[in-house]
mmCIF file of N, CA and C in Angstrom:
data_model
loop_
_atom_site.group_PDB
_atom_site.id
_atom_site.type_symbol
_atom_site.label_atom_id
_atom_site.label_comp_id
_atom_site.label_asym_id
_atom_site.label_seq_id
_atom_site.Cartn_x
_atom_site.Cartn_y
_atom_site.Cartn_z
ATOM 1 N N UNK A 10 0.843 -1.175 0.000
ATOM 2 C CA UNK A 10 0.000 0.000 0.000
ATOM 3 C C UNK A 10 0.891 1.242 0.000
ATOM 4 N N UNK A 11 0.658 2.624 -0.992
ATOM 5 C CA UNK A 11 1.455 3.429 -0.760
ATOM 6 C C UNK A 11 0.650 4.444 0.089
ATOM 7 N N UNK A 12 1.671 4.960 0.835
ATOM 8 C CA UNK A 12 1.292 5.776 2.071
ATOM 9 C C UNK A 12 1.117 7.147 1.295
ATOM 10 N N UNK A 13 -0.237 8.118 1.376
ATOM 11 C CA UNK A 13 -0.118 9.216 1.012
ATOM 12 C C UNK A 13 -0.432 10.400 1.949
ATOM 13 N N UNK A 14 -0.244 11.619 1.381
ATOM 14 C CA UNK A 14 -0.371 12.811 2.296
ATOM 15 C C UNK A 14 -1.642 12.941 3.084
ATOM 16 N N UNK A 15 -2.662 12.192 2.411
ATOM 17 C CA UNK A 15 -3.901 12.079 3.084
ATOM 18 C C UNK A 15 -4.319 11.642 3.854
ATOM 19 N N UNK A 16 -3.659 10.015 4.006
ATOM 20 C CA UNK A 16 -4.052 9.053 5.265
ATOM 21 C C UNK A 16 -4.024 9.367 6.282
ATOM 22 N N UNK A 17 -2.596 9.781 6.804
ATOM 23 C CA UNK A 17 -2.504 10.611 8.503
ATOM 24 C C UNK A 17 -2.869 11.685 8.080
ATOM 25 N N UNK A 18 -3.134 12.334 7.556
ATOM 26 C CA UNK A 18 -4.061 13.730 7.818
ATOM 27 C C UNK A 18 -5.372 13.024 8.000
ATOM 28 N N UNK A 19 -5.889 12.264 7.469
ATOM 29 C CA UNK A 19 -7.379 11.472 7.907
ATOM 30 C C UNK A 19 -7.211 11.410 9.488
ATOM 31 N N UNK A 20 -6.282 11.562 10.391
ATOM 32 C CA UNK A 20 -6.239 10.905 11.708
ATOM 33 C C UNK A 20 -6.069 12.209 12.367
ATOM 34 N N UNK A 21 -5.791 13.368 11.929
ATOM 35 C CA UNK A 21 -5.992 14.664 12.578
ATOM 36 C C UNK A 21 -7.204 15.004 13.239
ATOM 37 N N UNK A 22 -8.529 15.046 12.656
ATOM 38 C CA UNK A 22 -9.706 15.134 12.835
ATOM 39 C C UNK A 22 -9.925 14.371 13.876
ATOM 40 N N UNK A 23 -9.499 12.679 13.895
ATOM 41 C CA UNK A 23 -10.366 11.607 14.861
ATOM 42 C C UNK A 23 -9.439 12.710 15.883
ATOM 43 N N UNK A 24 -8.441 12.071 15.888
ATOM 44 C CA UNK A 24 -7.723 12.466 17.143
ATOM 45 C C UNK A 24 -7.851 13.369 17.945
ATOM 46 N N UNK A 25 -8.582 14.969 16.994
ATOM 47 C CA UNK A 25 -8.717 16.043 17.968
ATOM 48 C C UNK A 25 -10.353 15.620 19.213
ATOM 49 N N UNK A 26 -11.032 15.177 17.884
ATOM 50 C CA UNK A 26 -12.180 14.969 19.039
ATOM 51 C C UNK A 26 -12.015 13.948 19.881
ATOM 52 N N UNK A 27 -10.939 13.304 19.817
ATOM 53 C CA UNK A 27 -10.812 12.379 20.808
ATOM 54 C C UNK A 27 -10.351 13.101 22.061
ATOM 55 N N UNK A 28 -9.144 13.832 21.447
ATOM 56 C CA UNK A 28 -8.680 14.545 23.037
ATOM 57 C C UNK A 28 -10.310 15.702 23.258
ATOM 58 N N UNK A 29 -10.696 16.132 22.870
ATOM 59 C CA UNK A 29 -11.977 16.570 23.186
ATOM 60 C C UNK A 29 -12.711 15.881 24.206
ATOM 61 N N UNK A 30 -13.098 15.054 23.857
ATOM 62 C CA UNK A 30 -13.591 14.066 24.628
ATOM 63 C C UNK A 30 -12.673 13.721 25.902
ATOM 64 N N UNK A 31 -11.803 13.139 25.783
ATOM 65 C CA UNK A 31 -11.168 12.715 27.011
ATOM 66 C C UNK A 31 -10.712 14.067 27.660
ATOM 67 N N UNK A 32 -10.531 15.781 27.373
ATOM 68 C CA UNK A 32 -10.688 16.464 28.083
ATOM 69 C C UNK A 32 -12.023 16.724 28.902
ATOM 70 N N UNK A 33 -13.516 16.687 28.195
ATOM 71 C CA UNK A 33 -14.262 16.786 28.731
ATOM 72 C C UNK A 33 -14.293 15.604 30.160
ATOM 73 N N UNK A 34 -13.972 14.765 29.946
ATOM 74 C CA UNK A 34 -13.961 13.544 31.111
ATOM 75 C C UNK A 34 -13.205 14.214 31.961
ATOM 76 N N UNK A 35 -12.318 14.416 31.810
ATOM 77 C CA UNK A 35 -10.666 15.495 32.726
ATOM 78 C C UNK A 35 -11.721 16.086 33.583
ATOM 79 N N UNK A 36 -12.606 16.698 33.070
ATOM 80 C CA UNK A 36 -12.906 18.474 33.786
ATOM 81 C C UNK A 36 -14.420 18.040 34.430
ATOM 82 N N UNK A 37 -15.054 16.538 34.087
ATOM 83 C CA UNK A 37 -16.260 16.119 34.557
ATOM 84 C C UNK A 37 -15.812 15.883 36.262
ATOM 85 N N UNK A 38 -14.495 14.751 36.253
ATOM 86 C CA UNK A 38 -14.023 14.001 37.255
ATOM 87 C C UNK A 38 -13.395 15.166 37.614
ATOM 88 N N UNK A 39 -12.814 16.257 37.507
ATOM 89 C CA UNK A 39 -11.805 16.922 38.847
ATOM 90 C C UNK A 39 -13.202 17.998 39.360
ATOM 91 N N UNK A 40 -14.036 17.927 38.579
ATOM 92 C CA UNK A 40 -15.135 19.321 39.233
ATOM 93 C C UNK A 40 -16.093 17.923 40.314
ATOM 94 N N UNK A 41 -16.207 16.553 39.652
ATOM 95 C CA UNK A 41 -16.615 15.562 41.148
ATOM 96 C C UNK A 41 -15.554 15.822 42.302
ATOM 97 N N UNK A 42 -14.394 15.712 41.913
ATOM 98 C CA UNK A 42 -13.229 15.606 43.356
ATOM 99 C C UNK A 42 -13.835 16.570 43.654
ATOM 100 N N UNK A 43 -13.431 18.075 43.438
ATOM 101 C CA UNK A 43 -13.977 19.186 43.969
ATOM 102 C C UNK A 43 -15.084 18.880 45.311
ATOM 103 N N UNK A 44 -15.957 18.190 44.523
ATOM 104 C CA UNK A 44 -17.067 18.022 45.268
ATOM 105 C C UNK A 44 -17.252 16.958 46.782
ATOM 106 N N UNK A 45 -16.617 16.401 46.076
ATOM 107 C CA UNK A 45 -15.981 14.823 47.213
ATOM 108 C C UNK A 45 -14.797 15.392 47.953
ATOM 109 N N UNK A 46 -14.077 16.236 47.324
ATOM 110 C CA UNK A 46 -13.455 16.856 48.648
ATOM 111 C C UNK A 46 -14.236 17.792 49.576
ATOM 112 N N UNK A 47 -15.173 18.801 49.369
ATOM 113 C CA UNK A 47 -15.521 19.719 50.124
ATOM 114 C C UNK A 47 -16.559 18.586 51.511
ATOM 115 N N UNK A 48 -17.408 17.106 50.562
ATOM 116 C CA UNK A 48 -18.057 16.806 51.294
ATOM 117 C C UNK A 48 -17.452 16.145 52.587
ATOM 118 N N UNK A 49 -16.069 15.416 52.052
ATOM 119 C CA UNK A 49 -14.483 14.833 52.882
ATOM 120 C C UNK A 49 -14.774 15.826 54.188
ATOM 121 N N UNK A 50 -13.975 16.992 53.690
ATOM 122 C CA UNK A 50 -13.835 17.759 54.801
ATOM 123 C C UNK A 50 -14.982 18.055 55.795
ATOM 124 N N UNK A 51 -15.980 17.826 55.309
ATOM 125 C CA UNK A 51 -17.018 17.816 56.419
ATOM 126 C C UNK A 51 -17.909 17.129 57.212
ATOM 127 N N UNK A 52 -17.457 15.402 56.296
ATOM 128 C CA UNK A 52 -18.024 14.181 57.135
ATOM 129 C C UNK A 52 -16.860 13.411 57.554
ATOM 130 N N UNK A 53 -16.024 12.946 56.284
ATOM 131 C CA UNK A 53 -14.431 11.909 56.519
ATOM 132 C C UNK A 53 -15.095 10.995 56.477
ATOM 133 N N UNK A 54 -16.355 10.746 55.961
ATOM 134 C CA UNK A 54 -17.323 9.038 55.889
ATOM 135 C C UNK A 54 -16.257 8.331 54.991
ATOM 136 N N UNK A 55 -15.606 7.164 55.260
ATOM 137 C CA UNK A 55 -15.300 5.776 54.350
ATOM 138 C C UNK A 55 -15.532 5.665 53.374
ATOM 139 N N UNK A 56 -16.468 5.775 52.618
ATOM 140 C CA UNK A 56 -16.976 5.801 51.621
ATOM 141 C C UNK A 56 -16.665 6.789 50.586
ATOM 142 N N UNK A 57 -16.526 8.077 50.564
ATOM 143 C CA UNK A 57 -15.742 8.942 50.522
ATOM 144 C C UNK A 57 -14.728 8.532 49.996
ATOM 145 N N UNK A 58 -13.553 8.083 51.206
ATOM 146 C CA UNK A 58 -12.378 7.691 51.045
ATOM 147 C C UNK A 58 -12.179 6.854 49.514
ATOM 148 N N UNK A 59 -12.821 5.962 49.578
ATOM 149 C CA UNK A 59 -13.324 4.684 48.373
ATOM 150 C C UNK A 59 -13.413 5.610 47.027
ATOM 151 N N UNK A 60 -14.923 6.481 47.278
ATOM 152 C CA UNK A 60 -14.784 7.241 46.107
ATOM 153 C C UNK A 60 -13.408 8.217 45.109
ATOM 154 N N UNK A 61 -12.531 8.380 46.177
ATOM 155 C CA UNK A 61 -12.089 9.415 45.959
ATOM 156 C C UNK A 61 -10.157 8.758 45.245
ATOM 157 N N UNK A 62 -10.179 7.949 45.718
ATOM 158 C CA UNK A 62 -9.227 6.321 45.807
ATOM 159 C C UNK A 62 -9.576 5.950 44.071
ATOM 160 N N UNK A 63 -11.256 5.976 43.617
ATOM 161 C CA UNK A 63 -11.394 5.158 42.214
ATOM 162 C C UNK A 63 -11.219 6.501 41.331
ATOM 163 N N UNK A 64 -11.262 7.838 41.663
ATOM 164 C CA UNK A 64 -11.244 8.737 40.989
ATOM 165 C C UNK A 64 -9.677 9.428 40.726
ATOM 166 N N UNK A 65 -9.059 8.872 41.588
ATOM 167 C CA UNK A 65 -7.578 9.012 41.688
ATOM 168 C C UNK A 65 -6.965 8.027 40.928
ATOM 169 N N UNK A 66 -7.973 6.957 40.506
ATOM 170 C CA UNK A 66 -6.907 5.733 39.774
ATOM 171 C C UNK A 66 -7.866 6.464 37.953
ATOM 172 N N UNK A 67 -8.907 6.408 37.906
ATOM 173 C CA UNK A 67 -9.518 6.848 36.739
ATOM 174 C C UNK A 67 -8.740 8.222 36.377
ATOM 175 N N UNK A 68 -8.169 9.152 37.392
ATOM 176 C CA UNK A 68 -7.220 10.189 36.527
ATOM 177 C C UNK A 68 -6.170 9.614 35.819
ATOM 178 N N UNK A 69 -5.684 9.033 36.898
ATOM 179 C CA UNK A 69 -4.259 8.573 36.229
ATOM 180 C C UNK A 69 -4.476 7.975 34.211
ATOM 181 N N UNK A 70 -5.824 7.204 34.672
ATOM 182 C CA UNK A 70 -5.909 6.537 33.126
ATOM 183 C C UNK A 70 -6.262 7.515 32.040
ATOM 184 N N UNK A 71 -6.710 8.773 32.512
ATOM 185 C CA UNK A 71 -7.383 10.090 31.764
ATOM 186 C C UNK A 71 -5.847 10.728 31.352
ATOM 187 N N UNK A 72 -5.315 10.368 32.505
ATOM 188 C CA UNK A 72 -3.880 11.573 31.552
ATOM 189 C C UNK A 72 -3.235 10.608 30.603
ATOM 190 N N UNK A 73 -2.992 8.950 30.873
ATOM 191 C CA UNK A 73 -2.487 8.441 30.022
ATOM 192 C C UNK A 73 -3.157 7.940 28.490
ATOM 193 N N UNK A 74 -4.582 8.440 29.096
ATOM 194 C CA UNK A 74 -5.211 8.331 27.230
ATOM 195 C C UNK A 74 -4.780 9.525 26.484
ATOM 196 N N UNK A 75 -4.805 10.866 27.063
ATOM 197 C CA UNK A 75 -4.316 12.063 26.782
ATOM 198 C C UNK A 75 -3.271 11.891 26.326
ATOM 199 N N UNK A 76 -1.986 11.225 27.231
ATOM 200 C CA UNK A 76 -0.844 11.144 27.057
ATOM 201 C C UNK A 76 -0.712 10.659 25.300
ATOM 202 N N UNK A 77 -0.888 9.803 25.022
ATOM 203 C CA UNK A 77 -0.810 8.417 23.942
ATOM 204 C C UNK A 77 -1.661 9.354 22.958
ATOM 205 N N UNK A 78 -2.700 9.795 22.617
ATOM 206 C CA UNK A 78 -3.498 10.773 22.176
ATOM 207 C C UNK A 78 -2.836 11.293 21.331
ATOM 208 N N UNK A 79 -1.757 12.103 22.106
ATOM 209 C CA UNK A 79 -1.122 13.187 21.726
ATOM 210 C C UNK A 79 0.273 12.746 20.923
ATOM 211 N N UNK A 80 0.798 11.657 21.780
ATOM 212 C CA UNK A 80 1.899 11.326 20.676
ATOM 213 C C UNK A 80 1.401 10.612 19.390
ATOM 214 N N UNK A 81 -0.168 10.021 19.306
ATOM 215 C CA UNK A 81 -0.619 9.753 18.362
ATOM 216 C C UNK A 81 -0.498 10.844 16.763
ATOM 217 N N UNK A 82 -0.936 12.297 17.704
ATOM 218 C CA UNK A 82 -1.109 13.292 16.794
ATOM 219 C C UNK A 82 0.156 13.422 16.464
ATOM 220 N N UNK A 83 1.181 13.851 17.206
ATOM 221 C CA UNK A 83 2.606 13.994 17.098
ATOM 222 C C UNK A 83 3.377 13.121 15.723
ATOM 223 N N UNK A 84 2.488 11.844 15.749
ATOM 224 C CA UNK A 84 3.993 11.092 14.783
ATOM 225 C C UNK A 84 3.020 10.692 13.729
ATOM 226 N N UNK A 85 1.395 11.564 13.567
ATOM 227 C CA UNK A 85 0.945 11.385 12.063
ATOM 228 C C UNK A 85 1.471 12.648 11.597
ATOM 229 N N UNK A 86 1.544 13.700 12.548
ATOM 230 C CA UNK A 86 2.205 14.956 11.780
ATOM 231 C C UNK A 86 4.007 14.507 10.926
ATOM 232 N N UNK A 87 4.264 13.857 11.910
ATOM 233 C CA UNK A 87 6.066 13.090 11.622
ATOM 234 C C UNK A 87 5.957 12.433 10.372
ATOM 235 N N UNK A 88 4.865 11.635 10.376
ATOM 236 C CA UNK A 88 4.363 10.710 9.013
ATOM 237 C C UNK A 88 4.012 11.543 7.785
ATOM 238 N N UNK A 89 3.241 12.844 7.997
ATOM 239 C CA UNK A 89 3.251 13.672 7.220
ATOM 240 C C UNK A 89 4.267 14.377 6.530
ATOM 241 N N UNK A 90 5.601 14.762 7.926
ATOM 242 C CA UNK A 90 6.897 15.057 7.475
ATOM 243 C C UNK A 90 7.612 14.123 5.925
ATOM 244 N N UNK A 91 7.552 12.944 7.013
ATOM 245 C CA UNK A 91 8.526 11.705 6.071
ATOM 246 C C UNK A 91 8.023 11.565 5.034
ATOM 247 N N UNK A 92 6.695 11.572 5.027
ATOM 248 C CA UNK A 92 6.104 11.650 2.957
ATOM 249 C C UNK A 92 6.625 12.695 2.571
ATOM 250 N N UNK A 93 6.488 14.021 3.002
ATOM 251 C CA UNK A 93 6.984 14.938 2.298
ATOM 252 C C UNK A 93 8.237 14.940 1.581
ATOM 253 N N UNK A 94 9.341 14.653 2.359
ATOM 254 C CA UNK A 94 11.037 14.513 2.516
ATOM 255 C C UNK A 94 11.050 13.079 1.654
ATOM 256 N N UNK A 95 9.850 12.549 1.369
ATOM 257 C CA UNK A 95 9.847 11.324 0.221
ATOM 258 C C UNK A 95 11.157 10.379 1.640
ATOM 259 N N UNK A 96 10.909 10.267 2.465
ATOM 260 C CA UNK A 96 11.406 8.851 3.450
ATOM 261 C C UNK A 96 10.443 8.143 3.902
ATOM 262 N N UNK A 97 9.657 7.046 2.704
ATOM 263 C CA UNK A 97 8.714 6.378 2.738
ATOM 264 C C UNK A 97 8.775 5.095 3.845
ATOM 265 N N UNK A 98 9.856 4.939 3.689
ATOM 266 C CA UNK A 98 10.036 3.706 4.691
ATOM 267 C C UNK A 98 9.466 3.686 6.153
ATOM 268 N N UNK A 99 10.132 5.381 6.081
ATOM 269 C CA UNK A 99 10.188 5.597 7.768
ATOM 270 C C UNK A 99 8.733 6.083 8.401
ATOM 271 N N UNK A 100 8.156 7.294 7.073
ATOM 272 C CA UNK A 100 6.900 7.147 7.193
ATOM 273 C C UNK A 100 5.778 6.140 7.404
ATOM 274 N N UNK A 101 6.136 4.835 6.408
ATOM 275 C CA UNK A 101 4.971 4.086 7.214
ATOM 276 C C UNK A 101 5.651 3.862 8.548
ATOM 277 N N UNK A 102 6.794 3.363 8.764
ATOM 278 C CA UNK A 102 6.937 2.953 10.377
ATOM 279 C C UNK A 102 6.125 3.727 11.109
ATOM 280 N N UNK A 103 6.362 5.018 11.360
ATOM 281 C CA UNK A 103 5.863 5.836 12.047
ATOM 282 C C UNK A 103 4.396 6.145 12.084
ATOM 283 N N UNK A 104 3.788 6.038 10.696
ATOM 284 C CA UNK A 104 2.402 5.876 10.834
ATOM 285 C C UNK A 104 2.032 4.417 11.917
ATOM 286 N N UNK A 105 2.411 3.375 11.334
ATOM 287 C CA UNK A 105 2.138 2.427 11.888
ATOM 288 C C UNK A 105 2.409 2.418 13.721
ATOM 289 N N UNK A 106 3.599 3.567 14.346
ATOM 290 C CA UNK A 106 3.676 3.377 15.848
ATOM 291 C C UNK A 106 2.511 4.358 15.979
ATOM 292 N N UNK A 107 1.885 5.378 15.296
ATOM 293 C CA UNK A 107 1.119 6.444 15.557
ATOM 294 C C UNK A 107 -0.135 5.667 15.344
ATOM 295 N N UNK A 108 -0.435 4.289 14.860
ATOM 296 C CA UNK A 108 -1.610 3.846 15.116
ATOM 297 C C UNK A 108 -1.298 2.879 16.453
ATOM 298 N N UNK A 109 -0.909 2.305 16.806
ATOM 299 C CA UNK A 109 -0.425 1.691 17.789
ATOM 300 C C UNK A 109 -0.647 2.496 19.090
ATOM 301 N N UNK A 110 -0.256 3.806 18.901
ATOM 302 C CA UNK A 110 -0.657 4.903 20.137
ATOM 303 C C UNK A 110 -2.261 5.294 20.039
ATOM 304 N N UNK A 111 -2.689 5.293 18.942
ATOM 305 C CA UNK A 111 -3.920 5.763 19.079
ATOM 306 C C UNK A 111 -4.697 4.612 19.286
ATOM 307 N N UNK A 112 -4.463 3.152 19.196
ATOM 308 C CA UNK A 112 -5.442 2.045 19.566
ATOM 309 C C UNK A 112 -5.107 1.825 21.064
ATOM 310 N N UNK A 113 -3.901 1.968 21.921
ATOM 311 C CA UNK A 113 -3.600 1.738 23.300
ATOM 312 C C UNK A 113 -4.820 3.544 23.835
ATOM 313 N N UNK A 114 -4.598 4.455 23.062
ATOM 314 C CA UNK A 114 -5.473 5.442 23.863
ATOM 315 C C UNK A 114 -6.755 5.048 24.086
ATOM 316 N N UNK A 115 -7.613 4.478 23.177
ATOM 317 C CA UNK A 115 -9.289 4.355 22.914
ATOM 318 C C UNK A 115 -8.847 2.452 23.949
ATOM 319 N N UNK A 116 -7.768 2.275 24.054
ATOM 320 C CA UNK A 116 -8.293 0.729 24.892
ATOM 321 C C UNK A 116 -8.062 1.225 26.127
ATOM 322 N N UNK A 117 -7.460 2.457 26.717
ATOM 323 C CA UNK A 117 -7.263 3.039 27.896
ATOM 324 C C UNK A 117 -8.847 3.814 28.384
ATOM 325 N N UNK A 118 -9.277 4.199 27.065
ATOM 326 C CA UNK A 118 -10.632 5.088 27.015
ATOM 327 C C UNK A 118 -11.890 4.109 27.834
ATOM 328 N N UNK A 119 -11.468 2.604 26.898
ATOM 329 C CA UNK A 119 -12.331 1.910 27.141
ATOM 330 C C UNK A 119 -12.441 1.190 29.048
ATOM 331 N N UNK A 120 -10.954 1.306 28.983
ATOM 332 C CA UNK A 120 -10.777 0.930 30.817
ATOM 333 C C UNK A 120 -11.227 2.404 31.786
ATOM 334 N N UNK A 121 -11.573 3.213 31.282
ATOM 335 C CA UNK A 121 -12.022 4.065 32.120
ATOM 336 C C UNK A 121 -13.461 3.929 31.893
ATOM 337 N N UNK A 122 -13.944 3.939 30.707
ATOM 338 C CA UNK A 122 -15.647 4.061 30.821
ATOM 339 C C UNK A 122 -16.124 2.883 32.203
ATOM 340 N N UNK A 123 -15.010 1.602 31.749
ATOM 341 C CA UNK A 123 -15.818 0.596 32.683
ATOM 342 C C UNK A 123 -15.756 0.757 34.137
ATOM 343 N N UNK A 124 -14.346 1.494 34.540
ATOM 344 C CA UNK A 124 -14.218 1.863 35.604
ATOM 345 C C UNK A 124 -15.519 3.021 36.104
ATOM 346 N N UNK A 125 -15.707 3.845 35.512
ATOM 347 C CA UNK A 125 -16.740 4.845 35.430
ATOM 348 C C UNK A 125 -17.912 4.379 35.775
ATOM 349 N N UNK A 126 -18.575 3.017 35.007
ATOM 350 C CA UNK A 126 -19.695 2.498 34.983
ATOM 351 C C UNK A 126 -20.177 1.600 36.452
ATOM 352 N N UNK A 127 -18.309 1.108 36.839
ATOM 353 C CA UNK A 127 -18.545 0.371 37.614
ATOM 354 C C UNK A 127 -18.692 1.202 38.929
ATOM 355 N N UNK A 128 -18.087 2.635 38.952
ATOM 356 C CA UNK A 128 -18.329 3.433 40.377
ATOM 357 C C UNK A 128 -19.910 4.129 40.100
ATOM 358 N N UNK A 129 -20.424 4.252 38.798
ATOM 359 C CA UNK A 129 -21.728 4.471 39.003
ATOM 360 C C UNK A 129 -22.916 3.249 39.210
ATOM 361 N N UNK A 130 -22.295 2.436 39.298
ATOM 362 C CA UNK A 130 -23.293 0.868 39.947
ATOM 363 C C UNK A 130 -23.203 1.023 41.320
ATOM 364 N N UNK A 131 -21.830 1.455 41.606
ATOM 365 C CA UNK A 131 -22.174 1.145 43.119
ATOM 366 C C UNK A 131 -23.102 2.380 43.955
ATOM 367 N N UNK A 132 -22.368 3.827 43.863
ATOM 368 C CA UNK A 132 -23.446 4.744 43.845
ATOM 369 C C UNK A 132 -25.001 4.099 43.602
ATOM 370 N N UNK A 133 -25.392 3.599 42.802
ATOM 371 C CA UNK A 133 -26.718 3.240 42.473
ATOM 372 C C UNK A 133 -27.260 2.293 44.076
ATOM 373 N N UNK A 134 -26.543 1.071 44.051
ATOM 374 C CA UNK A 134 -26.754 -0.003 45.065
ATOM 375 C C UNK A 134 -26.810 0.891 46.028
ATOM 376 N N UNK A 135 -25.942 1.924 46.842
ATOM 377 C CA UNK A 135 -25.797 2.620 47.683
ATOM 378 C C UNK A 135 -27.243 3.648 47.767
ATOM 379 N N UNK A 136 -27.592 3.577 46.699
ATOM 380 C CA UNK A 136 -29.077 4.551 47.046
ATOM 381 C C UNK A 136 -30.407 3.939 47.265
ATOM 382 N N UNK A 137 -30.191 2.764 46.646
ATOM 383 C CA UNK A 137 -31.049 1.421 47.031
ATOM 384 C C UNK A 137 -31.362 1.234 48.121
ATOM 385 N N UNK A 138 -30.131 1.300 49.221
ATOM 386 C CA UNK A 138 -30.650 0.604 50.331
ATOM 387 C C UNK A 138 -31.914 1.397 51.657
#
């Protein structure tokens, strides 16, 4: 297959709304801490603690989809370079690690939704009782 100027530019677009997206998640979960901290400071209930423990591990996975995201964008722009400069070789390599980053981001995406889903089950059970 020959690699052209178009393909990774096709991946500009996904990619921005992706970090879109995984910023909006960023700014959903630190305006909850916000909230889980002010309530912290005024009960210190356990539970709390728990919440605040799964939202501290779900950041970490928010910056590293971000993270990967971004070097995604980074080495289709590189891929864009190497077609230009006609270093086809290196261009696909590089396309090919710049898809590699962008499928580890959306499988990082995907370990947070479940994480997400799974702290809004328990919330749920917790209102149940």
């Amino acid at each position: 297959m020959q690699l052209t100027l178009s393909i990774p530019a096709l991946l500009f677009p996904a990619i921005s709304l992706t970090m879109l997206a995984y910023n909006a998640r960023y700014l959903a979960i630190a305006a909850l801490i916000r909230q889980l901290h002010k309530q912290f400071e005024e009960t210190s209930a356990q539970p709390l603690k728990q919440q605040i423990h799964q939202l501290r591990k779900r950041l970490g996975i928010i910056k590293n989809m971000q993270a990967t995201a971004i070097i995604s964008f980074l080495l289709a722009a590189v891929t864009m370079f190497l077609i230009y400069v006609e270093l086809n070789v290196w261009a696909n390599v590089i396309f090919g690690v710049s898809l590699v980053f962008l499928v580890i981001s959306l499988l990082l995406s995907l370990l947070e939704v479940q994480l997400s889903t799974k702290a809004l089950g328990i919330q749920l059970k917790n209102m149940e009782k």
